[in-house]
Amino acid sequence: NKIFQISRKDFEGFKKLFHRFLQEKGPSIDWAKIQRPPKDSIQPYEKIKLKGLPADVASSLNKLAVVKLNGGLGTSMGCKGPKSLISVRNENTFLDLTVQQIEHLNKSYNADVPLVLMNSFNTDEDTKKILQKYTHHHVKIHTFNQSRYPRINKESLLPVATNMGLTGENEEAWYPPGHGDIYTSFFNSGLLDKLIAEGKEYIFVSNIDNLGATVDLHILNHLMNQPSDKRCEFVMEVTDKTRADVKGGTLTQYDGKLRLLEIAQVPKAHVDEFKSVTKFKIFNTNNLWISLPAIKRLHVKNAMDMEIIVNPKTLEGGLNVIQLETAVGAAMKSFDNVLGINVPRSRFLPVKTTSDLLLVMSNLYSMNAGSLTMSPKREFPTTPHVKLGSSFTKVRDFLKRFESIPDMLELDHLTVSGDVTFGKQVTLKGTVIIIANHGDRIDIPAGAILENKIVSGNLRILDH
């Protein structure tokens, strides 16, 4: 602490996490004790929906705040600054769509649902600048910052930072410690107490890049209409696992508690079993509904128990470091009356890559008041599998390669590799594979209809 005059609260938080890391060795669970969750511990969404909605939806909405996890940068998609400021649909950013969704709710039901952004030191300044444009929207917006922890040299276990700076040699020395930090940072910011004083009872927490994570009135109604002594303190939305989701955390019964099991906790010998779609059929969407008074109670009692995720990294100079993180869903076992709800896949629409971006920009989805829904013109409600090659990784390059986004209503699978461009009004159907070998280029002509086609070799369309 003498080296880093970091905030006392950040220092205490990091010290606690670091001491636990030194004491723990290997995976934190005993595989033999893992059991299937009891049947009633994970409810189907359809059952929740059957209850219908009360006449007075506003009174429930007025007890809710929406929290978006906004600590990530857009670097994996080749963008500078916060990921939430990337345009995803009709020039609207993730943040624009979020504000539109909540504003629509507030106007439709004459309610007062605030938006809370958990920023990191990486995103706070840029986010606050952009928030000015929402001044006249019908949404109160609050922000708080998650902690800033020092990266640790893997060999010496000493911090790599030499001072508190974030530039020069210290540019890579600090990190935000995962979204499990929400509980401590939220409490320390004073915002938790402020929202409780305003009559808020629950927060709906989700990743800002999950475009399916909108406020669901049926889940909210379910939370609000339980006996006060049996109120759910924590609800995790899960959905059916596909082969694309094998690394996602799942729900298990362990020591008599429903808890989240992440791949990082699984002993190496059981990783394949963990990835099995038949044994573990659901995964965590990271859409969570959490009781505010319960967060306060657990924080005050120092009873919030989350596993440490040891995340190894290699810095630009080649130095191997570790960063200690926690996940917001891991605290589930600390709460009372917890529940999983198996929701439709439509509530999990993350945009992690430009392949995901292509899907949400296309006519597969229609947009209304900031919310994306699958087009009724698509016969099957499943999302196509899209895999774009490295030439498309950066958003800027991706946009240059499409004169317009193709019609994908009847697409099942798209693979594109190499130097490929698409003309205007291209239609893709069934399975389409386009591979330009090294040194070759393929220009898909305007108006082309590709149905169950493999395109390879060299196809240049030159202006004349």
Short mmCIF file of C-alpha atoms in Angstrom, two decimals:
data_model
loop_
_atom_site.label_atom_id
_atom_site.label_comp_id
_atom_site.label_asym_id
_atom_site.label_seq_id
_atom_site.Cartn_x
_atom_site.Cartn_y
_atom_site.Cartn_z
CA ASN A 1 0.00 0.00 0.00
CA LYS A 2 3.03 2.32 0.44
CA ILE A 3 3.84 1.98 -3.26
CA PHE A 4 0.28 2.55 -4.42
CA GLN A 5 -1.77 5.16 -2.70
CA ILE A 6 -4.82 3.51 -4.25
CA SER A 7 -8.16 4.00 -2.59
CA ARG A 8 -8.34 2.32 0.78
CA LYS A 9 -11.40 0.34 -0.29
CA ASP A 10 -9.70 -0.97 -3.45
CA PHE A 11 -6.64 -1.92 -1.43
CA GLU A 12 -8.69 -3.83 1.17
CA GLY A 13 -10.63 -5.63 -1.58
CA PHE A 14 -7.49 -6.66 -3.42
CA LYS A 15 -5.72 -7.74 -0.22
CA LYS A 16 -8.63 -10.03 0.70
CA LEU A 17 -8.70 -11.59 -2.78
CA PHE A 18 -4.91 -12.03 -2.88
CA HIS A 19 -4.77 -13.73 0.54
CA ARG A 20 -7.46 -16.18 -0.55
CA PHE A 21 -5.56 -16.87 -3.77
CA LEU A 22 -2.42 -17.74 -1.79
CA GLN A 23 -4.38 -20.18 0.38
CA GLU A 24 -6.26 -21.94 -2.44
CA LYS A 25 -4.57 -24.45 -4.72
CA GLY A 26 -6.18 -26.19 -7.71
CA PRO A 27 -9.88 -26.35 -8.61
CA SER A 28 -12.14 -25.15 -5.80
CA ILE A 29 -14.70 -27.95 -6.05
CA ASP A 30 -14.87 -31.66 -5.32
CA TRP A 31 -16.25 -33.18 -8.52
CA ALA A 32 -17.77 -36.15 -6.67
CA LYS A 33 -20.07 -33.79 -4.71
CA ILE A 34 -21.67 -32.25 -7.81
CA GLN A 35 -25.33 -33.17 -8.23
CA ARG A 36 -28.11 -32.30 -10.67
CA PRO A 37 -30.19 -29.38 -9.42
CA PRO A 38 -33.58 -30.32 -7.91
CA LYS A 39 -36.40 -30.09 -10.47
CA ASP A 40 -38.18 -27.13 -8.92
CA SER A 41 -34.94 -25.11 -8.62
CA ILE A 42 -34.98 -24.30 -12.36
CA GLN A 43 -38.38 -23.20 -13.64
CA PRO A 44 -39.36 -23.11 -17.32
CA TYR A 45 -40.06 -19.56 -18.51
CA GLU A 46 -43.41 -20.69 -19.98
CA LYS A 47 -44.61 -21.57 -16.47
CA ILE A 48 -43.65 -18.10 -15.18
CA LYS A 49 -45.40 -16.50 -18.17
CA LEU A 50 -48.65 -18.40 -17.59
CA LYS A 51 -49.36 -16.24 -14.54
CA GLY A 52 -49.99 -13.28 -16.83
CA LEU A 53 -49.40 -9.66 -15.83
CA PRO A 54 -51.17 -7.55 -13.19
CA ALA A 55 -53.18 -4.46 -14.11
CA ASP A 56 -50.64 -2.27 -12.32
CA VAL A 57 -47.30 -3.09 -13.97
CA ALA A 58 -45.92 0.34 -13.02
CA SER A 59 -45.83 -0.40 -9.28
CA SER A 60 -43.51 -3.38 -9.95
CA LEU A 61 -41.37 -1.43 -12.41
CA ASN A 62 -40.96 1.37 -9.87
CA LYS A 63 -39.17 -1.12 -7.58
CA LEU A 64 -36.62 -2.03 -10.27
CA ALA A 65 -33.31 -0.58 -11.48
CA VAL A 66 -31.47 -1.85 -14.57
CA VAL A 67 -27.71 -2.36 -14.20
CA LYS A 68 -25.55 -2.82 -17.29
CA LEU A 69 -21.98 -4.12 -17.00
CA ASN A 70 -20.05 -1.49 -18.98
CA GLY A 71 -16.42 -2.11 -18.08
CA GLY A 72 -15.21 -3.63 -21.36
CA LEU A 73 -13.36 -2.07 -24.28
CA GLY A 74 -14.00 -2.75 -27.97
CA THR A 75 -10.41 -3.86 -28.63
CA SER A 76 -11.34 -7.45 -29.60
CA MET A 77 -13.39 -5.95 -32.47
CA GLY A 78 -10.63 -3.51 -33.43
CA CYS A 79 -12.29 -0.46 -31.84
CA LYS A 80 -10.91 2.09 -29.40
CA GLY A 81 -12.88 3.11 -26.31
CA PRO A 82 -15.83 1.44 -24.55
CA LYS A 83 -17.46 -1.46 -26.36
CA SER A 84 -20.88 0.02 -25.55
CA LEU A 85 -20.19 2.88 -27.98
CA ILE A 86 -19.85 0.62 -31.06
CA SER A 87 -22.69 1.07 -33.59
CA VAL A 88 -24.67 -2.15 -33.93
CA ARG A 89 -27.89 -1.29 -35.75
CA ASN A 90 -28.95 1.75 -37.82
CA GLU A 91 -26.13 3.85 -36.31
CA ASN A 92 -27.38 2.99 -32.79
CA THR A 93 -24.77 1.89 -30.23
CA PHE A 94 -25.29 -0.71 -27.48
CA LEU A 95 -25.81 2.21 -25.08
CA ASP A 96 -28.33 3.92 -27.40
CA LEU A 97 -30.40 0.74 -27.62
CA THR A 98 -30.33 0.28 -23.83
CA VAL A 99 -31.52 3.84 -23.22
CA GLN A 100 -34.26 3.45 -25.86
CA GLN A 101 -35.52 0.22 -24.25
CA ILE A 102 -35.78 1.71 -20.76
CA GLU A 103 -37.23 4.99 -22.00
CA HIS A 104 -39.93 3.01 -23.86
CA LEU A 105 -40.77 1.10 -20.65
CA ASN A 106 -40.96 4.29 -18.59
CA LYS A 107 -43.18 6.05 -21.13
CA SER A 108 -45.45 3.05 -21.78
CA TYR A 109 -46.18 2.41 -18.10
CA ASN A 110 -45.53 5.88 -16.67
CA ALA A 111 -42.80 4.31 -14.56
CA ASP A 112 -39.42 5.37 -13.20
CA VAL A 113 -36.86 2.66 -13.97
CA PRO A 114 -33.33 4.12 -13.71
CA LEU A 115 -30.33 2.87 -15.70
CA VAL A 116 -27.13 2.19 -13.76
CA LEU A 117 -23.84 1.67 -15.60
CA MET A 118 -20.97 -0.13 -13.90
CA ASN A 119 -17.96 1.42 -15.64
CA SER A 120 -14.27 0.60 -15.27
CA PHE A 121 -11.32 3.01 -15.28
CA ASN A 122 -11.03 2.03 -18.97
CA THR A 123 -14.54 3.18 -19.93
CA ASP A 124 -15.64 5.77 -17.36
CA GLU A 125 -14.37 8.98 -18.96
CA ASP A 126 -15.59 8.24 -22.51
CA THR A 127 -18.95 6.96 -21.23
CA LYS A 128 -19.59 10.06 -19.12
CA LYS A 129 -18.89 12.32 -22.10
CA ILE A 130 -21.48 10.52 -24.21
CA LEU A 131 -24.14 10.46 -21.46
CA GLN A 132 -24.77 14.16 -22.02
CA LYS A 133 -26.70 13.32 -25.18
CA TYR A 134 -29.37 11.51 -23.13
CA THR A 135 -30.14 14.50 -20.88
CA HIS A 136 -33.65 14.95 -22.30
CA HIS A 137 -34.53 11.25 -22.39
CA HIS A 138 -37.10 9.82 -19.98
CA VAL A 139 -34.44 7.82 -18.07
CA LYS A 140 -32.37 8.66 -15.00
CA ILE A 141 -28.82 7.45 -15.56
CA HIS A 142 -26.36 6.72 -12.74
CA THR A 143 -22.79 5.45 -13.00
CA PHE A 144 -20.30 3.93 -10.60
CA ASN A 145 -16.82 2.55 -11.10
CA GLN A 146 -15.65 -0.95 -10.41
CA SER A 147 -12.36 -1.39 -8.56
CA ARG A 148 -8.87 -1.06 -10.00
CA TYR A 149 -6.49 -3.86 -9.03
CA PRO A 150 -2.78 -4.38 -9.86
CA ARG A 151 -1.68 -7.21 -12.16
CA ILE A 152 0.69 -9.64 -10.46
CA ASN A 153 3.99 -10.96 -11.83
CA LYS A 154 3.40 -14.73 -12.21
CA GLU A 155 6.87 -15.62 -10.89
CA SER A 156 7.47 -13.14 -8.07
CA LEU A 157 3.77 -12.62 -7.14
CA LEU A 158 4.54 -8.89 -6.82
CA PRO A 159 2.57 -6.11 -8.54
CA VAL A 160 4.06 -5.08 -11.89
CA ALA A 161 3.05 -1.41 -11.44
CA THR A 162 5.69 1.02 -10.22
CA ASN A 163 3.26 3.85 -9.45
CA MET A 164 -0.42 4.77 -9.78
CA GLY A 165 -0.14 6.01 -13.38
CA LEU A 166 -2.10 4.45 -16.23
CA THR A 167 0.25 5.48 -19.03
CA GLY A 168 3.76 4.60 -20.20
CA GLU A 169 5.28 1.61 -18.42
CA ASN A 170 2.15 1.27 -16.27
CA GLU A 171 -0.31 1.14 -19.14
CA GLU A 172 -0.85 -2.62 -18.72
CA ALA A 173 -0.26 -2.77 -14.96
CA TRP A 174 -3.87 -2.41 -13.80
CA TYR A 175 -7.13 -4.20 -14.51
CA PRO A 176 -10.82 -4.18 -13.49
CA PRO A 177 -11.34 -7.41 -11.48
CA GLY A 178 -14.31 -9.00 -13.29
CA HIS A 179 -18.02 -8.33 -12.84
CA GLY A 180 -18.13 -10.11 -9.46
CA ASP A 181 -16.74 -6.82 -8.15
CA ILE A 182 -20.22 -5.29 -8.63
CA TYR A 183 -21.35 -6.04 -5.07
CA THR A 184 -18.48 -4.26 -3.34
CA SER A 185 -18.21 -1.35 -5.78
CA PHE A 186 -21.97 -0.77 -5.84
CA PHE A 187 -22.06 -0.67 -2.03
CA ASN A 188 -18.96 1.55 -1.73
CA SER A 189 -20.31 4.04 -4.29
CA GLY A 190 -23.30 4.87 -2.06
CA LEU A 191 -25.64 4.13 -4.98
CA LEU A 192 -26.97 0.92 -3.40
CA ASP A 193 -28.24 2.82 -0.34
CA LYS A 194 -29.58 5.62 -2.54
CA LEU A 195 -31.68 3.20 -4.64
CA ILE A 196 -32.99 1.39 -1.54
CA ALA A 197 -34.00 4.78 -0.07
CA GLU A 198 -35.89 5.47 -3.32
CA GLY A 199 -37.93 2.29 -2.88
CA LYS A 200 -36.03 0.07 -5.31
CA GLU A 201 -36.05 -3.62 -4.36
CA TYR A 202 -34.38 -5.43 -7.27
CA ILE A 203 -31.74 -4.86 -9.90
CA PHE A 204 -31.75 -6.55 -13.31
CA VAL A 205 -28.07 -7.06 -14.18
CA SER A 206 -26.75 -8.00 -17.62
CA ASN A 207 -23.84 -7.51 -20.02
CA ILE A 208 -24.32 -4.39 -22.14
CA ASP A 209 -23.38 -6.36 -25.28
CA ASN A 210 -26.23 -8.86 -24.79
CA LEU A 211 -28.94 -7.38 -27.01
CA GLY A 212 -31.47 -9.97 -25.79
CA ALA A 213 -31.25 -8.81 -22.16
CA THR A 214 -34.32 -6.58 -21.93
CA VAL A 215 -36.53 -6.10 -18.86
CA ASP A 216 -38.94 -9.05 -18.81
CA LEU A 217 -42.22 -8.11 -17.12
CA HIS A 218 -43.20 -11.74 -16.44
CA ILE A 219 -40.01 -12.47 -14.47
CA LEU A 220 -40.38 -9.16 -12.61
CA ASN A 221 -44.01 -10.02 -11.77
CA HIS A 222 -42.93 -13.45 -10.49
CA LEU A 223 -40.39 -11.80 -8.15
CA MET A 224 -42.87 -9.26 -6.82
CA ASN A 225 -45.69 -11.71 -6.14
CA GLN A 226 -44.12 -14.10 -3.70
CA PRO A 227 -44.74 -14.28 0.05
CA SER A 228 -42.38 -11.86 1.79
CA ASP A 229 -40.72 -14.71 3.74
CA LYS A 230 -40.06 -16.66 0.52
CA ARG A 231 -38.98 -13.81 -1.73
CA CYS A 232 -36.37 -14.86 -4.30
CA GLU A 233 -33.15 -12.99 -3.56
CA PHE A 234 -31.36 -14.11 -6.71
CA VAL A 235 -32.66 -15.30 -10.09
CA MET A 236 -30.35 -16.50 -12.83
CA GLU A 237 -31.65 -16.74 -16.38
CA VAL A 238 -30.29 -19.88 -18.05
CA THR A 239 -30.97 -21.23 -21.53
CA ASP A 240 -30.47 -24.51 -23.37
CA LYS A 241 -26.88 -25.24 -24.29
CA THR A 242 -25.79 -25.78 -27.90
CA ARG A 243 -22.38 -26.88 -29.15
CA ALA A 244 -21.44 -23.19 -29.37
CA ASP A 245 -21.95 -22.76 -25.61
CA VAL A 246 -19.94 -25.66 -24.18
CA LYS A 247 -17.67 -23.36 -22.15
CA GLY A 248 -20.55 -21.47 -20.49
CA GLY A 249 -21.13 -21.80 -16.75
CA THR A 250 -23.93 -24.13 -15.63
CA LEU A 251 -26.11 -24.64 -12.54
CA THR A 252 -25.48 -27.54 -10.17
CA GLN A 253 -26.47 -28.62 -6.68
CA TYR A 254 -23.43 -28.58 -4.37
CA ASP A 255 -23.40 -28.88 -0.56
CA GLY A 256 -27.18 -28.47 -0.58
CA LYS A 257 -27.02 -25.15 -2.46
CA LEU A 258 -27.80 -24.20 -6.05
CA ARG A 259 -24.60 -22.78 -7.45
CA LEU A 260 -22.88 -21.69 -10.64
CA LEU A 261 -20.14 -24.00 -11.92
CA GLU A 262 -17.62 -22.36 -14.26
CA ILE A 263 -15.18 -24.22 -16.52
CA ALA A 264 -12.23 -22.67 -14.62
CA GLN A 265 -13.32 -24.57 -11.47
CA VAL A 266 -13.48 -27.97 -13.18
CA PRO A 267 -10.61 -30.46 -12.62
CA LYS A 268 -8.82 -31.15 -15.94
CA ALA A 269 -9.95 -34.80 -15.93
CA HIS A 270 -13.61 -33.72 -16.04
CA VAL A 271 -13.51 -30.84 -18.55
CA ASP A 272 -14.95 -32.95 -21.39
CA GLU A 273 -17.76 -34.08 -19.09
CA PHE A 274 -18.46 -30.45 -18.19
CA LYS A 275 -18.69 -29.56 -21.89
CA SER A 276 -21.20 -32.36 -22.55
CA VAL A 277 -24.49 -31.05 -23.94
CA THR A 278 -26.28 -34.15 -22.63
CA LYS A 279 -25.09 -34.02 -19.00
CA PHE A 280 -25.13 -30.23 -18.48
CA LYS A 281 -27.99 -29.03 -20.64
CA ILE A 282 -28.20 -25.36 -19.66
CA PHE A 283 -25.82 -22.43 -19.28
CA ASN A 284 -25.80 -19.05 -17.57
CA THR A 285 -26.81 -16.08 -19.76
CA ASN A 286 -25.54 -13.64 -17.09
CA ASN A 287 -29.00 -12.03 -16.97
CA LEU A 288 -29.55 -11.79 -13.21
CA TRP A 289 -32.28 -10.43 -10.94
CA ILE A 290 -30.91 -9.64 -7.49
CA SER A 291 -32.46 -8.27 -4.30
CA LEU A 292 -30.94 -4.95 -3.20
CA PRO A 293 -31.58 -5.44 0.55
CA ALA A 294 -29.98 -8.91 0.27
CA ILE A 295 -26.84 -7.46 -1.36
CA LYS A 296 -26.60 -4.96 1.48
CA ARG A 297 -27.11 -7.63 4.16
CA LEU A 298 -24.46 -9.95 2.72
CA HIS A 299 -21.97 -7.14 2.18
CA VAL A 300 -22.34 -5.80 5.72
CA LYS A 301 -21.90 -9.32 7.12
CA ASN A 302 -18.92 -9.95 4.80
CA ALA A 303 -20.78 -13.09 3.68
CA MET A 304 -20.54 -12.77 -0.10
CA ASP A 305 -18.71 -15.92 -1.19
CA MET A 306 -17.33 -16.07 -4.74
CA GLU A 307 -14.69 -18.33 -6.23
CA ILE A 308 -11.49 -16.69 -7.46
CA ILE A 309 -10.86 -16.88 -11.20
CA VAL A 310 -7.11 -16.82 -11.90
CA ASN A 311 -6.75 -15.26 -15.35
CA PRO A 312 -3.22 -15.61 -16.83
CA LYS A 313 -2.13 -12.94 -19.32
CA THR A 314 1.01 -12.13 -21.27
CA LEU A 315 1.81 -8.42 -21.52
CA GLU A 316 3.13 -6.85 -24.72
CA GLY A 317 6.74 -7.09 -23.55
CA GLY A 318 6.31 -10.85 -22.93
CA LEU A 319 5.92 -10.68 -19.14
CA ASN A 320 3.61 -13.37 -17.75
CA VAL A 321 1.14 -11.97 -15.22
CA ILE A 322 -1.99 -13.09 -13.44
CA GLN A 323 -5.11 -11.14 -12.61
CA LEU A 324 -7.53 -12.27 -9.93
CA GLU A 325 -11.19 -11.93 -10.84
CA THR A 326 -14.64 -12.93 -9.64
CA ALA A 327 -17.92 -13.49 -11.53
CA VAL A 328 -21.22 -11.86 -10.51
CA GLY A 329 -23.17 -15.14 -10.84
CA ALA A 330 -20.81 -17.00 -8.50
CA ALA A 331 -22.35 -15.21 -5.49
CA MET A 332 -25.62 -17.08 -6.07
CA LYS A 333 -24.88 -19.59 -3.32
CA SER A 334 -24.65 -16.80 -0.73
CA PHE A 335 -28.28 -15.70 -1.26
CA ASP A 336 -31.50 -17.23 0.09
CA ASN A 337 -34.38 -18.56 -2.04
CA VAL A 338 -32.45 -18.63 -5.30
CA LEU A 339 -33.95 -19.73 -8.61
CA GLY A 340 -32.94 -20.51 -12.16
CA ILE A 341 -35.36 -19.68 -14.98
CA ASN A 342 -34.88 -21.47 -18.29
CA VAL A 343 -35.57 -18.66 -20.77
CA PRO A 344 -35.87 -18.70 -24.58
CA ARG A 345 -32.63 -18.39 -26.52
CA SER A 346 -33.82 -14.97 -27.72
CA ARG A 347 -32.82 -13.53 -24.31
CA PHE A 348 -29.19 -14.38 -25.08
CA LEU A 349 -27.99 -12.37 -28.08
CA PRO A 350 -24.41 -11.33 -27.29
CA VAL A 351 -22.27 -9.42 -29.78
CA LYS A 352 -18.70 -10.55 -29.10
CA THR A 353 -17.39 -10.65 -32.68
CA THR A 354 -18.14 -9.20 -36.12
CA SER A 355 -19.80 -12.56 -36.95
CA ASP A 356 -22.36 -11.73 -34.24
CA LEU A 357 -22.55 -8.16 -35.54
CA LEU A 358 -23.47 -9.38 -39.03
CA LEU A 359 -26.43 -11.30 -37.58
CA VAL A 360 -27.86 -8.36 -35.60
CA MET A 361 -27.38 -5.91 -38.50
CA SER A 362 -29.25 -8.19 -40.90
CA ASN A 363 -32.93 -8.66 -41.76
CA LEU A 364 -33.02 -11.68 -39.42
CA TYR A 365 -34.01 -9.16 -36.75
CA SER A 366 -36.47 -6.31 -36.61
CA MET A 367 -36.04 -3.46 -34.14
CA ASN A 368 -38.69 -1.76 -32.05
CA ALA A 369 -37.95 0.78 -29.30
CA GLY A 370 -34.36 -0.46 -28.95
CA SER A 371 -35.31 -4.16 -28.73
CA LEU A 372 -34.37 -6.71 -31.37
CA THR A 373 -36.72 -9.58 -32.17
CA MET A 374 -36.33 -12.40 -34.68
CA SER A 375 -38.17 -11.58 -37.91
CA PRO A 376 -41.51 -13.43 -38.24
CA LYS A 377 -40.51 -14.05 -41.88
CA ARG A 378 -37.87 -16.57 -40.74
CA GLU A 379 -39.38 -20.05 -40.74
CA PHE A 380 -37.15 -21.45 -37.99
CA PRO A 381 -36.46 -19.35 -34.86
CA THR A 382 -32.87 -20.64 -34.62
CA THR A 383 -29.95 -18.29 -35.29
CA PRO A 384 -27.69 -19.17 -38.26
CA HIS A 385 -24.12 -20.19 -37.53
CA VAL A 386 -21.81 -17.48 -38.94
CA LYS A 387 -18.03 -17.70 -39.01
CA LEU A 388 -16.16 -14.81 -40.62
CA GLY A 389 -12.39 -15.06 -41.15
CA SER A 390 -9.63 -12.79 -39.87
CA SER A 391 -10.10 -10.24 -42.69
CA PHE A 392 -13.41 -9.32 -41.02
CA THR A 393 -12.23 -9.16 -37.36
CA LYS A 394 -12.08 -5.36 -37.07
CA VAL A 395 -15.38 -3.49 -37.40
CA ARG A 396 -13.84 -1.00 -39.82
CA ASP A 397 -12.64 -3.78 -42.18
CA PHE A 398 -15.90 -5.69 -41.77
CA LEU A 399 -17.99 -2.68 -42.89
CA LYS A 400 -15.77 -2.09 -45.95
CA ARG A 401 -16.39 -5.65 -47.16
CA PHE A 402 -20.19 -5.33 -47.34
CA GLU A 403 -21.76 -2.79 -49.73
CA SER A 404 -24.97 -3.74 -47.96
CA ILE A 405 -25.79 -6.45 -45.41
CA PRO A 406 -27.00 -9.60 -47.21
CA ASP A 407 -30.51 -11.03 -46.95
CA MET A 408 -30.06 -13.87 -44.44
CA LEU A 409 -33.66 -14.87 -43.71
CA GLU A 410 -33.15 -18.40 -45.05
CA LEU A 411 -29.49 -18.86 -44.03
CA ASP A 412 -28.42 -21.81 -41.88
CA HIS A 413 -24.63 -21.62 -42.00
CA LEU A 414 -22.11 -19.13 -43.40
CA THR A 415 -18.33 -19.53 -43.44
CA VAL A 416 -16.17 -16.84 -45.09
CA SER A 417 -12.38 -17.02 -45.26
CA GLY A 418 -9.81 -14.84 -46.99
CA ASP A 419 -10.16 -11.68 -49.09
CA VAL A 420 -13.92 -11.65 -49.81
CA THR A 421 -16.27 -8.72 -50.52
CA PHE A 422 -20.06 -8.61 -50.95
CA GLY A 423 -21.94 -6.39 -53.42
CA LYS A 424 -25.36 -4.85 -52.79
CA GLN A 425 -28.49 -6.94 -52.21
CA VAL A 426 -26.81 -10.34 -51.98
CA THR A 427 -29.04 -13.18 -50.71
CA LEU A 428 -27.60 -16.10 -48.72
CA LYS A 429 -29.64 -19.31 -48.18
CA GLY A 430 -28.97 -22.70 -46.63
CA THR A 431 -25.26 -23.44 -46.19
CA VAL A 432 -22.84 -21.05 -47.91
CA ILE A 433 -19.06 -21.44 -47.74
CA ILE A 434 -16.82 -18.84 -49.43
CA ILE A 435 -13.06 -19.41 -49.36
CA ALA A 436 -10.53 -17.16 -51.10
CA ASN A 437 -7.11 -18.75 -51.04
CA HIS A 438 -4.05 -16.70 -50.09
CA GLY A 439 -3.37 -14.14 -52.83
CA ASP A 440 -6.81 -14.60 -54.40
CA ARG A 441 -9.86 -12.41 -54.01
CA ILE A 442 -13.56 -13.19 -54.34
CA ASP A 443 -16.11 -10.42 -55.04
CA ILE A 444 -19.67 -11.66 -54.63
CA PRO A 445 -21.58 -9.68 -57.29
CA ALA A 446 -24.51 -7.38 -56.51
CA GLY A 447 -27.86 -9.17 -56.54
CA ALA A 448 -26.26 -12.65 -56.31
CA ILE A 449 -28.35 -15.42 -54.73
CA LEU A 450 -26.19 -18.11 -53.15
CA GLU A 451 -28.09 -21.18 -51.94
CA ASN A 452 -26.19 -24.22 -50.63
CA LYS A 453 -23.04 -23.12 -52.46
CA ILE A 454 -19.31 -23.49 -51.98
CA VAL A 455 -17.38 -20.65 -53.66
CA SER A 456 -13.60 -20.87 -53.91
CA GLY A 457 -10.74 -19.72 -56.11
CA ASN A 458 -10.55 -16.22 -57.57
CA LEU A 459 -13.51 -14.05 -58.64
CA ARG A 460 -12.72 -10.42 -59.34
CA ILE A 461 -15.30 -7.90 -60.44
CA LEU A 462 -13.56 -4.85 -61.84
CA ASP A 463 -15.09 -1.41 -62.41
CA HIS A 464 -15.04 -0.32 -66.07
#
